[in-house]
mmCIF file of C-alpha atoms in Angstrom:
data_model
loop_
_atom_site.group_PDB
_atom_site.id
_atom_site.type_symbol
_atom_site.label_atom_id
_atom_site.label_comp_id
_atom_site.label_asym_id
_atom_site.label_seq_id
_atom_site.Cartn_x
_atom_site.Cartn_y
_atom_site.Cartn_z
ATOM 1 C CA MET A 8 0.015 -0.028 -0.011
ATOM 2 C CA MET A 9 2.683 2.464 0.916
ATOM 3 C CA GLU A 10 4.701 1.720 -2.190
ATOM 4 C CA GLU A 11 1.612 2.520 -4.329
ATOM 5 C CA LEU A 12 1.243 5.919 -2.487
ATOM 6 C CA ALA A 13 4.822 6.664 -3.209
ATOM 7 C CA LYS A 14 4.376 6.193 -6.825
ATOM 8 C CA VAL A 15 1.465 8.718 -6.974
ATOM 9 C CA PRO A 16 2.504 11.936 -8.724
ATOM 10 C CA TRP A 17 1.481 14.271 -5.915
ATOM 11 C CA ALA A 18 2.870 17.347 -7.766
ATOM 12 C CA VAL A 19 0.043 16.993 -10.238
ATOM 13 C CA ILE A 20 -2.828 15.708 -7.939
ATOM 14 C CA ALA A 21 -2.264 18.123 -4.885
ATOM 15 C CA PRO A 22 -2.946 21.339 -6.860
ATOM 16 C CA LEU A 23 -6.109 19.767 -8.410
ATOM 17 C CA ILE A 24 -7.362 18.894 -4.888
ATOM 18 C CA VAL A 25 -6.683 22.401 -3.651
ATOM 19 C CA VAL A 26 -8.513 24.008 -6.619
ATOM 20 C CA GLN A 27 -11.367 21.655 -6.197
ATOM 21 C CA LEU A 28 -11.766 22.630 -2.502
ATOM 22 C CA ILE A 29 -11.441 26.299 -3.113
ATOM 23 C CA LEU A 30 -14.011 26.094 -5.919
ATOM 24 C CA MET A 31 -16.422 24.040 -3.805
ATOM 25 C CA ILE A 32 -16.158 26.512 -0.868
ATOM 26 C CA VAL A 33 -16.742 29.472 -3.111
ATOM 27 C CA ALA A 34 -19.705 27.887 -4.820
ATOM 28 C CA LEU A 35 -21.278 26.965 -1.418
ATOM 29 C CA ILE A 36 -20.759 30.645 -0.205
ATOM 30 C CA ASP A 37 -22.239 32.026 -3.356
ATOM 31 C CA LEU A 38 -25.234 29.486 -3.062
ATOM 32 C CA ARG A 39 -25.922 30.749 0.504
ATOM 33 C CA LYS A 40 -25.834 34.422 -0.616
ATOM 34 C CA THR A 41 -27.988 33.935 -3.715
ATOM 35 C CA HIS A 42 -31.793 34.191 -3.162
ATOM 36 C CA ALA A 43 -32.805 32.600 -6.477
ATOM 37 C CA THR A 44 -31.392 29.658 -8.295
ATOM 38 C CA ASN A 45 -32.390 27.386 -11.036
ATOM 39 C CA GLY A 46 -33.744 24.466 -9.017
ATOM 40 C CA PRO A 47 -33.902 23.888 -5.184
ATOM 41 C CA LYS A 48 -31.032 25.087 -3.207
ATOM 42 C CA ILE A 49 -30.661 21.817 -1.320
ATOM 43 C CA LEU A 50 -30.275 19.949 -4.656
ATOM 44 C CA TRP A 51 -27.436 22.335 -5.568
ATOM 45 C CA VAL A 52 -25.734 21.682 -2.268
ATOM 46 C CA PHE A 53 -25.726 17.954 -3.011
ATOM 47 C CA ILE A 54 -24.586 18.413 -6.513
ATOM 48 C CA ILE A 55 -21.732 20.700 -5.352
ATOM 49 C CA LEU A 56 -20.549 18.330 -2.598
ATOM 50 C CA PHE A 57 -20.949 15.021 -4.262
ATOM 51 C CA THR A 58 -19.935 15.615 -7.821
ATOM 52 C CA ASN A 59 -16.548 17.266 -6.944
ATOM 53 C CA ILE A 60 -15.355 19.927 -9.452
ATOM 54 C CA ILE A 61 -17.940 19.207 -12.072
ATOM 55 C CA GLY A 62 -20.651 20.144 -9.627
ATOM 56 C CA SER A 63 -19.126 23.466 -8.672
ATOM 57 C CA ILE A 64 -18.632 24.497 -12.298
ATOM 58 C CA SER A 65 -22.204 23.353 -13.241
ATOM 59 C CA TYR A 66 -23.562 25.466 -10.458
ATOM 60 C CA PHE A 67 -21.787 28.467 -11.690
ATOM 61 C CA ILE A 68 -22.818 27.832 -15.339
ATOM 62 C CA VAL A 69 -26.371 26.483 -14.829
ATOM 63 C CA GLY A 70 -27.597 26.952 -11.211
ATOM 64 C CA ARG A 71 -27.167 30.703 -10.796
ATOM 65 C CA LYS A 72 -30.083 32.717 -12.131
ATOM 66 C CA GLN A 73 -28.951 35.642 -14.293
ATOM 67 C CA SER A 74 -30.529 39.067 -13.425
#
C-alpha cells in the first residue's frame, strides 16, 4: 500500500485537490448568498458536494439565475 502511494504523482494531484476545494467553498458561499437559483438550493448543495469539481462548475454555469 505504501509503495503505491509513493508512486502517485503528488505534484500534479495536490494542486487539483486544492483547486477543487476552493471552488467548492466559493460555490457554497455563493449559493448561500443567492436568493434565487435554477432549481432547489438543497439539490445544488448535494450536487456541489458530491460531484466534486464538475458540480461546482455546473452550479456557476447553470444553477445561478442571471438578473
